[in-house]
Coordinates of C-alpha atoms and ligand atoms in Angstrom, one line a residue:
Chain A
X1 CA 27.5 123.1 3.6
X2 CA 30.2 123.3 0.4
X3 CA 29.0 120.2 -1.3
X4 CA 30.9 118.3 -4.2
X5 CA 29.1 117.8 -7.2
X6 CA 27.7 114.3 -6.5
X7 CA 27.3 112.4 -3.5
X8 CA 29.3 110.5 -4.6
X9 CA 32.2 112.4 -4.7
X10 CA 31.6 113.0 -1.1
X11 CA 31.4 109.8 -0.1
X12 CA 34.4 108.8 -1.9
X13 CA 36.3 111.2 0.4
X14 CA 35.0 110.4 3.3
X15 CA 36.0 106.9 2.7
X16 CA 39.5 107.9 1.9
X17 CA 40.1 110.0 4.9
X18 CA 38.9 107.4 7.0
X19 CA 41.3 104.8 4.9
X20 CA 44.2 107.6 5.7
X21 CA 43.5 107.8 9.3
X22 CA 43.3 104.4 9.9
X23 CA 46.8 103.5 7.7
X24 CA 47.9 106.4 10.4
X25 CA 47.2 105.3 13.1
X26 CA 48.2 101.4 12.6
X27 CA 51.5 102.5 12.1
X28 CA 51.9 105.2 15.0
X29 CA 51.0 101.6 17.4
X30 CA 53.2 99.4 15.9
X31 CA 56.0 100.4 18.6
X32 CA 53.5 99.2 21.0
X33 CA 52.3 95.8 20.0
X34 CA 55.9 95.1 18.7
X35 CA 58.1 96.5 21.3
X36 CA 61.8 96.3 20.9
X37 CA 64.1 94.2 23.3
X38 CA 66.3 96.3 24.5
X39 CA 67.0 97.0 28.3
X40 CA 65.9 100.7 28.9
X41 CA 69.3 101.4 29.3
X42 CA 70.4 100.3 26.2
X43 CA 67.0 102.3 24.9
X44 CA 67.8 105.7 26.6
X45 CA 71.3 105.4 25.5
X46 CA 69.7 104.8 21.7
X47 CA 66.9 107.2 21.8
X48 CA 69.5 110.1 23.0
X49 CA 71.5 108.4 19.9
X50 CA 69.3 109.5 17.2
X51 CA 69.8 113.0 18.7
X52 CA 73.0 113.8 18.7
X53 CA 72.8 112.8 15.4
X54 CA 70.4 115.5 14.7
X55 CA 72.3 117.8 16.5
X56 CA 75.2 117.8 14.4
X57 CA 73.4 117.1 11.4
X58 CA 75.0 114.3 10.6
X59 CA 72.3 113.3 7.7
X60 CA 73.1 116.2 5.9
X61 CA 76.1 114.4 4.2
X62 CA 74.7 110.5 5.4
X63 CA 72.2 108.2 4.3
X64 CA 70.7 105.9 6.9
X65 CA 68.8 103.2 4.2
X66 CA 69.5 105.4 1.5
X67 CA 67.6 108.4 3.5
X68 CA 70.0 111.5 4.0
X69 CA 72.4 113.7 2.3
X70 CA 74.6 112.4 -0.6
X71 CA 78.3 113.8 0.1
X72 CA 79.6 110.8 2.2
X73 CA 78.2 107.1 2.3
X74 CA 75.3 105.4 4.0
X75 CA 75.9 105.1 7.4
X76 CA 73.4 102.0 8.2
X77 CA 75.6 99.5 8.7
X78 CA 79.0 101.4 9.1
X79 CA 79.1 100.0 12.7
X80 CA 79.9 96.1 11.2
X81 CA 81.2 97.3 7.8
X82 CA 84.2 98.8 10.4
X83 CA 84.6 95.0 12.0
X84 CA 82.7 97.0 15.5
X85 CA 85.7 99.2 15.6
X86 CA 84.8 102.0 18.1
X87 CA 87.9 104.0 17.9
X88 CA 88.1 103.6 14.4
X89 CA 84.4 105.5 14.3
X90 CA 85.2 108.3 17.2
X91 CA 88.8 108.6 15.5
X92 CA 86.8 109.6 12.0
X93 CA 84.6 111.4 14.3
X94 CA 86.4 113.2 16.2
X95 CA 88.9 114.6 13.3
X96 CA 87.0 114.4 10.3
X97 CA 87.5 113.5 7.0
X98 CA 87.4 114.8 3.5
X99 CA 84.7 117.6 3.7
X100 CA 83.0 116.2 6.9
X101 CA 84.4 118.4 9.9
X102 CA 85.5 117.6 13.3
X103 CA 83.0 117.1 15.7
X104 CA 83.4 118.4 19.3
X105 CA 80.9 116.4 21.1
X106 CA 81.1 115.4 24.8
X107 CA 81.7 111.5 26.0
X108 CA 78.4 111.3 26.7
X109 CA 77.1 112.4 23.3
X110 CA 79.6 110.1 21.3
X111 CA 78.7 106.9 23.9
X112 CA 74.7 107.5 22.8
X113 CA 75.9 108.2 18.9
X114 CA 78.1 104.9 19.0
X115 CA 75.1 103.2 21.0
X116 CA 72.7 103.9 17.7
X117 CA 74.6 103.0 15.5
X118 CA 75.6 99.7 17.0
X119 CA 72.0 99.3 17.2
X120 CA 70.9 100.7 13.7
X121 CA 73.2 97.9 12.4
X122 CA 71.3 95.3 14.1
X123 CA 68.2 96.7 12.7
X124 CA 69.1 95.1 9.0
X125 CA 70.8 95.9 5.8
X126 CA 71.2 98.5 3.3
X127 CA 73.6 97.1 1.3
X128 CA 72.5 96.6 -1.8
X129 CA 74.6 94.4 -3.3
X130 CA 72.8 91.8 -0.7
X131 CA 69.6 92.3 -2.4
X132 CA 68.4 90.1 -5.1
X133 CA 65.8 92.1 -8.0
X134 CA 62.6 89.8 -8.7
X135 CA 60.6 90.0 -12.2
X136 CA 58.0 91.6 -10.7
X137 CA 59.5 94.6 -9.6
X138 CA 60.2 94.0 -5.9
X139 CA 63.2 92.4 -4.4
X140 CA 64.4 90.5 -1.7
X141 CA 67.2 90.0 1.0
X142 CA 69.5 86.9 -0.3
X143 CA 72.6 87.5 2.3
Chain B
X1 CA 49.4 147.4 4.2
X2 CA 46.4 147.1 3.1
X3 CA 47.5 143.4 1.1
X4 CA 49.4 141.2 3.4
X5 CA 49.2 138.0 0.3
X6 CA 51.6 140.1 -1.5
X7 CA 53.8 140.1 1.6
X8 CA 54.0 136.6 1.3
X9 CA 55.2 136.4 -2.2
X10 CA 57.7 139.1 -1.5
X11 CA 58.9 136.6 1.1
X12 CA 59.1 134.0 -1.0
X13 CA 60.9 135.7 -4.0
X14 CA 63.4 136.6 -1.5
X15 CA 63.8 133.2 -0.2
X16 CA 64.0 131.7 -3.2
X17 CA 66.7 134.3 -4.7
X18 CA 68.5 133.5 -1.3
X19 CA 67.9 129.4 -2.1
X20 CA 69.6 130.1 -5.5
X21 CA 72.7 131.3 -3.7
X22 CA 72.9 128.6 -0.9
X23 CA 72.4 126.2 -3.7
X24 CA 75.3 127.2 -5.0
X25 CA 77.5 127.8 -2.4
X26 CA 76.6 124.0 -1.3
X27 CA 77.0 122.3 -4.8
X28 CA 80.9 123.8 -4.8
X29 CA 81.7 121.2 -1.7
X30 CA 81.7 118.8 -4.4
X31 CA 84.2 119.9 -5.9
X32 CA 86.2 120.6 -2.4
X33 CA 88.1 118.0 -0.3
X34 CA 88.6 119.7 3.2
X35 CA 85.4 121.0 5.6
X36 CA 84.5 124.8 5.5
X37 CA 83.5 126.1 9.0
X38 CA 80.4 127.6 10.2
X39 CA 77.7 128.9 8.0
X40 CA 80.0 128.3 4.7
X41 CA 80.0 124.7 5.4
X42 CA 78.2 122.3 3.9
X43 CA 76.9 121.1 7.2
X44 CA 74.9 124.5 6.9
X45 CA 74.6 125.3 3.6
X46 CA 72.5 122.3 2.6
X47 CA 69.5 123.1 5.5
X48 CA 69.7 126.5 4.2
X49 CA 69.4 125.6 0.9
X50 CA 66.4 123.4 0.8
X51 CA 64.7 125.3 3.5
X52 CA 64.9 128.5 1.7
X53 CA 63.7 126.4 -0.8
X54 CA 60.7 124.7 0.6
X55 CA 59.7 127.7 2.4
X56 CA 59.8 130.0 -0.3
X57 CA 57.5 127.2 -2.2
X58 CA 55.4 127.3 1.0
X59 CA 55.2 131.3 1.4
X60 CA 54.7 131.6 -2.2
X61 CA 51.5 129.2 -2.3
X62 CA 50.0 131.1 0.8
X63 CA 50.6 134.5 -0.9
X64 CA 48.7 133.7 -4.2
X65 CA 45.7 131.7 -2.5
X66 CA 45.6 135.2 0.3
X67 CA 45.8 137.6 -2.4
X68 CA 43.1 135.7 -4.4
X69 CA 40.9 135.3 -1.2
X70 CA 41.2 138.8 -0.1
X71 CA 39.1 140.3 -3.2
X72 CA 36.2 138.2 -2.2
X73 CA 35.8 140.0 0.8
X74 CA 37.0 142.5 3.4
X75 CA 36.3 142.7 6.7
X76 CA 38.1 143.7 9.8
X77 CA 38.4 140.5 11.7
X78 CA 39.9 139.2 8.5
X79 CA 42.2 141.7 8.3
X80 CA 43.3 140.8 11.9
X81 CA 43.8 137.2 11.3
X82 CA 45.9 138.2 8.2
X83 CA 48.6 140.5 9.9
X84 CA 48.7 137.8 12.8
X85 CA 49.1 134.8 10.4
X86 CA 51.7 137.4 8.4
X87 CA 53.6 138.1 12.0
X88 CA 54.0 134.5 13.3
X89 CA 55.4 133.6 9.6
X90 CA 58.0 136.4 9.9
X91 CA 58.8 135.0 13.5
X92 CA 58.9 131.7 12.5
X93 CA 61.5 132.6 9.5
X94 CA 63.5 134.9 11.9
X95 CA 63.7 132.4 14.3
X96 CA 64.8 129.2 12.0
X97 CA 67.3 131.6 10.1
X98 CA 68.9 132.6 13.3
X99 CA 68.9 128.9 14.2
X100 CA 70.6 127.8 11.3
X101 CA 73.2 130.7 11.2
X102 CA 74.0 130.2 14.5
X103 CA 74.1 126.1 13.8
X104 CA 72.0 125.7 16.6
X105 CA 70.1 122.5 15.0
X106 CA 68.8 119.3 16.4
X107 CA 66.0 119.4 13.9
X108 CA 65.4 116.5 11.2
X109 CA 66.2 116.4 7.5
X110 CA 64.1 119.4 5.6
X111 CA 63.6 121.5 9.1
X112 CA 66.6 121.0 10.9
X113 CA 66.2 124.1 12.5
X114 CA 65.3 124.5 16.4
X115 CA 61.8 122.1 16.9
X116 CA 61.0 125.3 19.4
X117 CA 60.3 127.5 15.9
X118 CA 57.6 124.8 14.1
X119 CA 55.3 126.4 17.2
X120 CA 54.9 130.3 15.2
X121 CA 55.1 128.1 11.8
X122 CA 52.4 125.7 12.9
X123 CA 50.2 128.8 14.6
X124 CA 50.6 130.6 11.4
X125 CA 49.0 127.7 9.4
X126 CA 46.2 127.3 11.8
X127 CA 45.6 130.9 11.5
X128 CA 45.8 130.7 7.8
X129 CA 43.0 128.0 8.1
X130 CA 40.6 130.3 10.0
X131 CA 40.9 133.1 7.6
X132 CA 40.5 130.6 4.7
X133 CA 37.2 129.3 6.1
X134 CA 36.3 132.9 6.9
X135 CA 36.8 134.2 3.4
X136 CA 35.1 131.3 1.3
X137 CA 31.2 131.1 1.1
X138 CA 30.3 127.9 2.8
X139 CA 27.0 127.5 1.0
X140 CA 28.0 128.0 -2.9
X141 CA 29.3 125.1 -4.7
X142 CA 33.2 125.1 -4.6
X143 CA 35.4 125.3 -7.7
X144 CA 38.2 122.3 -7.6
X145 CA 40.6 124.6 -6.7
X146 CA 39.2 125.9 -3.4
X147 CA 39.0 122.3 -2.5
X148 CA 42.8 121.9 -3.5
X149 CA 43.6 124.8 -1.3
X150 CA 41.5 123.9 1.9
X151 CA 42.8 120.2 1.7
X152 CA 46.7 121.4 1.4
X153 CA 46.4 123.4 4.3
X154 CA 43.8 121.0 6.4
X155 CA 47.1 118.2 5.0
X156 CA 49.5 120.8 5.9
X157 CA 48.5 120.9 9.6
X158 CA 48.1 117.7 10.3
X159 CA 51.4 116.3 8.6
X160 CA 53.1 118.8 10.2
X161 CA 52.4 117.9 13.6
X162 CA 52.9 114.3 12.7
X163 CA 56.4 115.6 11.4
X164 CA 57.0 116.8 15.2
X165 CA 56.2 113.0 17.0
X166 CA 59.4 112.3 17.1
X167 CA 60.0 114.8 20.3
X168 CA 57.7 111.9 22.1
X169 CA 60.2 109.1 23.4
X170 CA 57.3 107.2 22.3
X171 CA 58.2 107.8 18.9
X172 CA 61.9 107.4 18.7
X173 CA 62.1 104.2 21.0
X174 CA 61.6 102.0 17.9
X175 CA 64.2 103.6 15.0
X176 CA 62.3 101.7 12.3
X177 CA 58.9 103.3 12.6
X178 CA 60.3 106.4 13.4
X179 CA 62.1 106.8 10.2
X180 CA 58.7 105.3 8.5
X181 CA 56.9 108.3 10.0
X182 CA 59.6 110.5 9.1
X183 CA 59.1 109.7 5.7
X184 CA 55.7 109.4 5.5
X185 CA 55.5 113.3 6.6
X186 CA 57.7 114.0 4.0
X187 CA 55.7 112.5 1.3
X188 CA 52.5 114.4 2.2
X189 CA 54.1 117.6 3.3
X190 CA 55.3 117.6 -0.1
X191 CA 51.8 116.9 -1.5
X192 CA 50.0 119.0 0.8
X193 CA 51.7 121.9 -0.7
X194 CA 51.5 120.7 -4.3
X195 CA 47.5 121.0 -3.6
X196 CA 48.1 124.4 -2.5
X197 CA 50.1 125.5 -6.0
X198 CA 48.1 122.9 -8.3
X199 CA 45.3 124.7 -6.8
X200 CA 46.6 128.1 -8.1
X201 CA 47.4 126.9 -11.5
X202 CA 43.7 125.6 -11.9
X203 CA 42.8 129.1 -10.6
X204 CA 45.2 130.6 -13.3
X205 CA 43.7 128.3 -15.7
X206 CA 40.0 129.3 -15.3
X207 CA 41.4 133.4 -15.3
X208 CA 43.5 132.4 -18.7
X209 CA 40.9 130.5 -20.6
X210 CA 38.2 132.7 -19.0
X211 CA 36.2 130.1 -18.7
X212 CA 35.0 128.7 -15.0
X213 CA 33.7 125.2 -16.4
X214 CA 37.1 123.7 -16.3
X215 CA 36.7 123.9 -12.2
X216 CA 33.9 122.2 -12.2
X217 CA 34.6 119.6 -14.4
X218 CA 35.1 115.7 -13.5
X219 CA 38.1 115.6 -14.4
X220 CA 39.5 118.4 -12.6
X221 CA 37.8 116.5 -9.6
X222 CA 39.6 113.6 -10.7
X223 CA 42.9 115.2 -10.6
X224 CA 42.3 116.4 -7.0
X225 CA 41.4 113.3 -6.0
X226 CA 44.7 111.5 -7.4
X227 CA 46.3 114.4 -5.6
X228 CA 44.9 113.8 -2.4
X229 CA 45.1 109.8 -3.2
X230 CA 48.7 110.4 -3.4
X231 CA 49.3 112.7 -0.5
X232 CA 47.7 110.1 1.9
X233 CA 49.1 106.9 0.5
X234 CA 52.1 107.8 -2.1
X235 CA 55.2 107.5 0.1
X236 CA 56.4 104.5 0.9
X237 CA 58.8 104.9 -2.2
X238 CA 60.8 106.2 -0.1
X239 CA 61.8 103.6 2.3
X240 CA 61.2 100.1 0.3
X241 CA 65.0 99.5 1.4
X242 CA 63.8 99.9 5.3
X243 CA 62.9 96.9 6.9
X244 CA 59.5 98.2 7.8
X245 CA 56.5 95.9 7.6
X246 CA 56.0 94.3 3.9
X247 CA 52.7 95.3 3.3
X248 CA 53.9 99.3 3.7
X249 CA 56.1 98.2 0.8
X250 CA 53.3 96.8 -1.5
X251 CA 50.9 99.3 -0.5
X252 CA 53.4 102.0 -1.8
X253 CA 54.1 99.9 -4.6
X254 CA 50.8 99.2 -6.3
X255 CA 49.2 102.9 -5.2
X256 CA 52.5 104.6 -7.6
X257 CA 51.6 102.0 -10.2
X258 CA 48.0 103.2 -10.7
X259 CA 49.1 106.6 -9.6
X260 CA 51.4 107.2 -12.7
X261 CA 48.2 105.8 -15.2
X262 CA 45.4 108.3 -14.6
X263 CA 47.8 111.0 -14.1
X264 CA 49.5 110.5 -17.9
X265 CA 45.8 110.3 -18.9
X266 CA 45.0 113.9 -17.2
X267 CA 48.0 115.4 -18.5
X268 CA 47.4 114.4 -21.8
X269 CA 43.6 115.4 -22.2
X270 CA 45.0 118.6 -19.8
X271 CA 47.7 119.9 -22.5
X272 CA 45.0 119.3 -25.2
X273 CA 42.7 121.9 -23.4
X274 CA 45.3 124.5 -22.7
X275 CA 46.1 124.8 -26.6
X276 CA 42.2 125.9 -26.7
X277 CA 42.7 129.1 -24.5
X278 CA 43.7 132.6 -25.6
X279 CA 47.1 132.2 -25.1
X280 CA 48.5 135.3 -26.4
X281 CA 47.3 137.8 -24.4
X282 CA 48.5 136.5 -21.0
X283 CA 51.7 135.0 -22.8
X284 CA 53.9 134.7 -19.7
X285 CA 51.6 133.1 -17.3
X286 CA 51.0 130.5 -20.0
X287 CA 54.3 130.2 -20.9
X288 CA 55.3 129.2 -17.4
X289 CA 52.4 126.7 -17.1
X290 CA 53.1 125.3 -20.0
X291 CA 56.8 124.5 -19.0
X292 CA 55.1 123.5 -16.0
X293 CA 53.1 121.2 -18.1
X294 CA 56.5 119.5 -20.1
X295 CA 58.1 119.2 -16.7
X296 CA 55.7 116.9 -14.9
X297 CA 55.8 114.8 -17.6
X298 CA 59.2 114.6 -17.4
X299 CA 59.4 114.0 -14.0
X300 CA 56.4 111.6 -13.9
X301 CA 58.5 109.3 -16.6
X302 CA 61.0 109.1 -14.0
X303 CA 58.9 108.9 -11.1
X304 CA 57.0 105.7 -12.7
X305 CA 60.4 103.9 -13.0
X306 CA 61.8 105.2 -9.3
X307 CA 58.8 104.0 -8.0
X308 CA 59.5 100.2 -9.2
X309 CA 61.4 98.5 -5.9
X310 CA 63.6 96.7 -8.4
X311 CA 64.8 99.8 -9.9
X312 CA 64.5 101.9 -6.8
X313 CA 66.7 99.8 -5.1
X314 CA 69.7 101.3 -7.4
X315 CA 68.5 104.4 -7.8
X316 CA 67.7 105.5 -4.0
X317 CA 70.7 107.2 -2.5
X318 CA 72.1 108.6 -5.4
X319 CA 71.7 111.7 -6.9
X320 CA 69.2 110.5 -9.0
X321 CA 66.6 111.2 -6.2
X322 CA 68.0 114.6 -6.4
X323 CA 67.3 115.2 -9.6
X324 CA 63.8 114.0 -9.2
X325 CA 63.4 116.6 -5.9
X326 CA 64.8 119.7 -7.7
X327 CA 63.5 118.7 -11.2
X328 CA 59.8 118.9 -9.6
X329 CA 60.0 121.7 -7.4
X330 CA 61.7 123.5 -9.8
X331 CA 59.6 122.5 -13.1
X332 CA 56.7 121.9 -11.5
X333 CA 56.6 124.6 -8.3
X334 CA 59.0 127.1 -9.3
X335 CA 56.9 127.2 -13.0
X336 CA 53.5 127.5 -11.5
X337 CA 54.6 130.3 -8.9
X338 CA 56.2 132.4 -11.9
X339 CA 53.4 131.9 -13.9
X340 CA 50.9 133.3 -11.0
X341 CA 53.4 136.3 -10.5
X342 CA 53.3 137.1 -14.1
X343 CA 49.6 136.8 -13.8
X344 CA 49.1 138.8 -11.4
X345 CA 52.4 141.2 -11.3
X346 CA 53.1 141.3 -15.2
X347 CA 50.7 140.0 -17.6
X348 CA 51.9 141.5 -20.7
X349 CA 55.0 143.2 -22.0
X350 CA 54.6 146.3 -23.8
X351 CA 57.3 146.9 -25.6
X352 CA 58.8 144.2 -28.4
X353 CA 62.3 144.4 -26.8
X354 CA 61.1 143.5 -23.1
X355 CA 59.7 140.4 -24.8
X356 CA 62.3 139.0 -26.4
X357 CA 64.8 139.6 -23.6
X358 CA 62.3 137.7 -21.2
X359 CA 61.3 135.3 -23.8
X360 CA 64.9 134.4 -24.3
X361 CA 65.7 134.1 -20.8
X362 CA 62.8 131.9 -20.3
X363 CA 64.5 129.0 -23.0
X364 CA 68.0 129.9 -21.0
X365 CA 66.1 128.5 -17.7
X366 CA 64.6 125.4 -19.5
X367 CA 67.8 124.7 -21.5
X368 CA 70.2 125.4 -18.1
X369 CA 67.8 123.5 -16.0
X370 CA 67.2 120.2 -18.4
X371 CA 71.5 120.6 -17.8
X372 CA 71.2 120.9 -14.6
X373 CA 69.4 117.5 -13.9
X374 CA 71.3 115.5 -17.0
X375 CA 74.6 116.1 -14.5
X376 CA 72.8 115.4 -11.9
X377 CA 71.6 111.9 -13.7
X378 CA 75.3 111.8 -14.7
X379 CA 75.9 111.4 -10.6
X380 CA 74.0 109.4 -10.0
X381 CA 74.2 106.5 -12.7
X382 CA 77.9 106.9 -11.2
X383 CA 77.1 106.3 -7.7
X384 CA 74.4 103.7 -8.4
X385 CA 77.0 101.5 -10.2
X386 CA 79.0 101.7 -7.6
X387 CA 76.6 100.8 -4.4
X388 CA 75.6 98.0 -7.3
X389 CA 78.8 96.6 -6.4
X390 CA 80.1 96.9 -9.9
X391 CA 83.5 98.6 -8.9
X392 CA 85.5 98.0 -6.3
X393 CA 86.5 102.0 -5.7
X394 CA 86.4 102.9 -2.4
X395 CA 83.6 105.7 -1.4
X396 CA 86.1 108.7 -2.4
X397 CA 87.4 107.3 -5.2
X398 CA 83.9 106.7 -6.7
X399 CA 83.7 110.4 -5.7
X400 CA 86.6 111.8 -7.7
X401 CA 85.2 109.3 -10.7
X402 CA 82.3 111.7 -11.3
X403 CA 84.6 115.1 -11.1
X404 CA 83.2 115.6 -14.8
X405 CA 79.7 114.9 -13.8
X406 CA 80.0 117.3 -10.9
X407 CA 81.6 120.2 -12.5
X408 CA 79.0 120.2 -15.2
X409 CA 76.3 120.1 -12.0
X410 CA 78.3 122.9 -10.6
X411 CA 78.3 124.9 -13.8
X412 CA 74.7 124.5 -14.9
X413 CA 73.9 125.0 -11.5
X414 CA 74.9 128.6 -11.6
X415 CA 73.8 129.4 -14.8
X416 CA 70.2 128.5 -13.4
X417 CA 70.7 130.6 -10.5
X418 CA 71.3 134.0 -12.6
X419 CA 69.2 132.7 -15.2
X420 CA 66.2 131.8 -12.9
X421 CA 67.6 134.5 -10.2
X422 CA 66.6 137.2 -12.9
X423 CA 63.0 136.1 -13.2
X424 CA 62.7 136.3 -9.0
X425 CA 64.5 139.6 -9.2
X426 CA 62.3 141.0 -11.8
X427 CA 59.1 139.8 -10.2
X428 CA 60.1 141.0 -6.9
X429 CA 60.7 144.9 -8.5
X430 CA 57.2 144.4 -10.6
X431 CA 55.4 143.4 -7.4
X432 CA 55.8 147.0 -6.3
X433 CA 54.6 148.5 -9.4
X434 CA 51.2 150.0 -10.2
X435 CA 50.8 147.5 -13.4
X436 CA 49.2 144.8 -11.5
X437 CA 46.0 142.3 -12.4
X438 CA 43.7 142.2 -9.8
X439 CA 42.7 139.2 -8.3
X440 CA 39.0 138.0 -10.1
Ligands
LIG501 C1 64.9 127.5 -7.0 C2 65.4 126.6 -7.2 C3 65.7 125.1 -6.1 C4 65.0 124.5 -5.3 C5 63.6 124.8 -5.4 C6 66.0 123.4 -5.0 C7 65.5 123.0 -4.4 C8 66.1 121.4 -4.0 C9 65.4 120.6 -2.8 C10 64.3 120.3 -2.7 C11 66.9 119.7 -2.5 C12 66.8 118.5 -1.4 C13 67.0 117.5 -2.6 C14 67.0 116.1 -2.0 O1 67.3 115.7 -0.7 O2 66.6 115.0 -2.7 C15 68.3 120.5 -3.2 C16 68.8 120.3 -2.7 C17 70.2 120.5 -3.1 N1 70.6 121.7 -4.5 FE1 68.5 122.3 -4.9 N2 67.4 123.8 -5.7 C18 67.3 124.8 -6.2 C19 68.0 125.3 -7.5 C20 69.6 125.1 -7.0 C21 70.4 125.4 -7.6 C22 70.8 126.3 -8.4 C23 71.8 124.4 -7.4 C24 73.2 124.8 -7.4 C25 73.8 126.0 -8.0 C26 71.3 123.7 -6.4 C27 72.1 123.1 -5.8 C28 71.6 122.0 -4.8 C29 72.9 121.2 -3.9 C30 74.2 120.8 -4.3 C31 71.6 120.0 -3.3 C32 72.3 119.0 -1.8 C33 72.2 118.0 -2.7 C34 72.9 117.2 -1.7 O3 72.9 116.4 -0.8 O4 74.4 116.5 -1.9 N3 70.1 124.0 -6.2 N4 67.1 121.4 -3.8

């Protein structure tokens, strides 16, 4: 077999791979050990809503927890930022604003998208001003 | 068509040229206030640009590795594998772009195409793995770059599967875990592709210096392990803000910090090594490698800072991140790709005029890239200040307020696209000429 120059290097390699696999499978198992509190109907809507977001490529311009494109504002907490006004959100999505095109989507898609945004808002906070940096280089939520 | 490796490289340059065009068109959206329809909308242009860039870089990595490997031995089985690999790759690309041009999205960021096209892409990599194992001598002691390639291929395959776990409802059920996996994937895929590309850079270093010791040195192996460690664990800095398990954040912070210190040390030594090399004959390959080296240091400095959570809190989600993404892909990956392309297709210039012209353009590329990144930093800082709550403007007022920066981004981007595009076209043309340097 092809070998690394030293046997110790090989052990190190195997060790790294084991750590990596353990870490990966640990992460995959999180939903199993910590199931969320939604009813199965809500769960379906939210899961579908995630796919609607993908289908219409909202992430090319919008971020969720700071991840995604840069042309529009972060959507993580848009639901509460706009006072849970679903009509406002619907209107924006249907008619577009600035570089955002008008999206023609079915009623069902819209319902799941809004359910997704609502659930997303409840998962946490992406507003930078609500966080406090610390001297060791980390930060905490202060809200 | 005896040589499929070269076809991958040609495809790569076509993709990179298209990427420049889409990048420029996408950048213009920053100067518009209304939406454009169809392919000309940012909605399509961004995926087109980013996919062209990433797929171009991956194609180039596959191409150069294949070119080097296929000079080792030639068997009917090996050649068949190569044809199959290329056919699957072309099928995947055709599907992907068809999907983009018809607006049939459904994938995730950076992979927005209809997920069905991930299948030929995946299969193509499996065939590549078989081909790789078929071509290399398993009983020999391997140079470091060969380990890098194997690692790159295997991790690409693993991570690519992970990239589509969301198709299974179990993984979509919990949004936060879903996002964690998505960003684990994005970090590791870039790492896997870097293993392919850095491997090619190590190969070039060996050939340019005429000394194969470098490929067996401890230092080179240290670099390899660093890359491996990086691709396995150093993705968590993308998701500091995501309310995931806390230990993921701490691991990410810890890993990032050790990472960069070692990397700086290696590069400090590495550039000392390059200086001893016979520079003049392989002038352009050497130059582009050196350029990549400098961009590594610059991006590294940025990377160190951005991996500190308290700084990341303010820079994330701004164009500082875009600057880092394009700074590394263009500054490091594309420079190494150009170095390899010059090495294989056009190792030296016979007449002084051509050399002078190309040198000038080389410097224009580096200069405009610098301005391009500075403009992105400008846009980024402007947004970071707003995000931190230091300005009461609305989102659109904030965006309008960074007009100067976005105009300079568009302009520098255009100049960069034209000057770098020249090298892409030049290399593409040279790839059909007969003055090539055979691999090995
Ligand atoms: C071959 C050279 C290039 C490569 C490899 C490249 C790579 C990338 C990558 C990886 C991203 C994703 C950034 C992120 O999500 O953080 C990106 C985004 C982008 N690039 Fe490039 N790029 C290149 C050249 C250009 C040029 C010349 C322009 C403009 C003229 C440009 C304009 C853009 C724009 C507008 C975005 C989207 C930023 C946003 O989401 O608002 N790129 N590029």
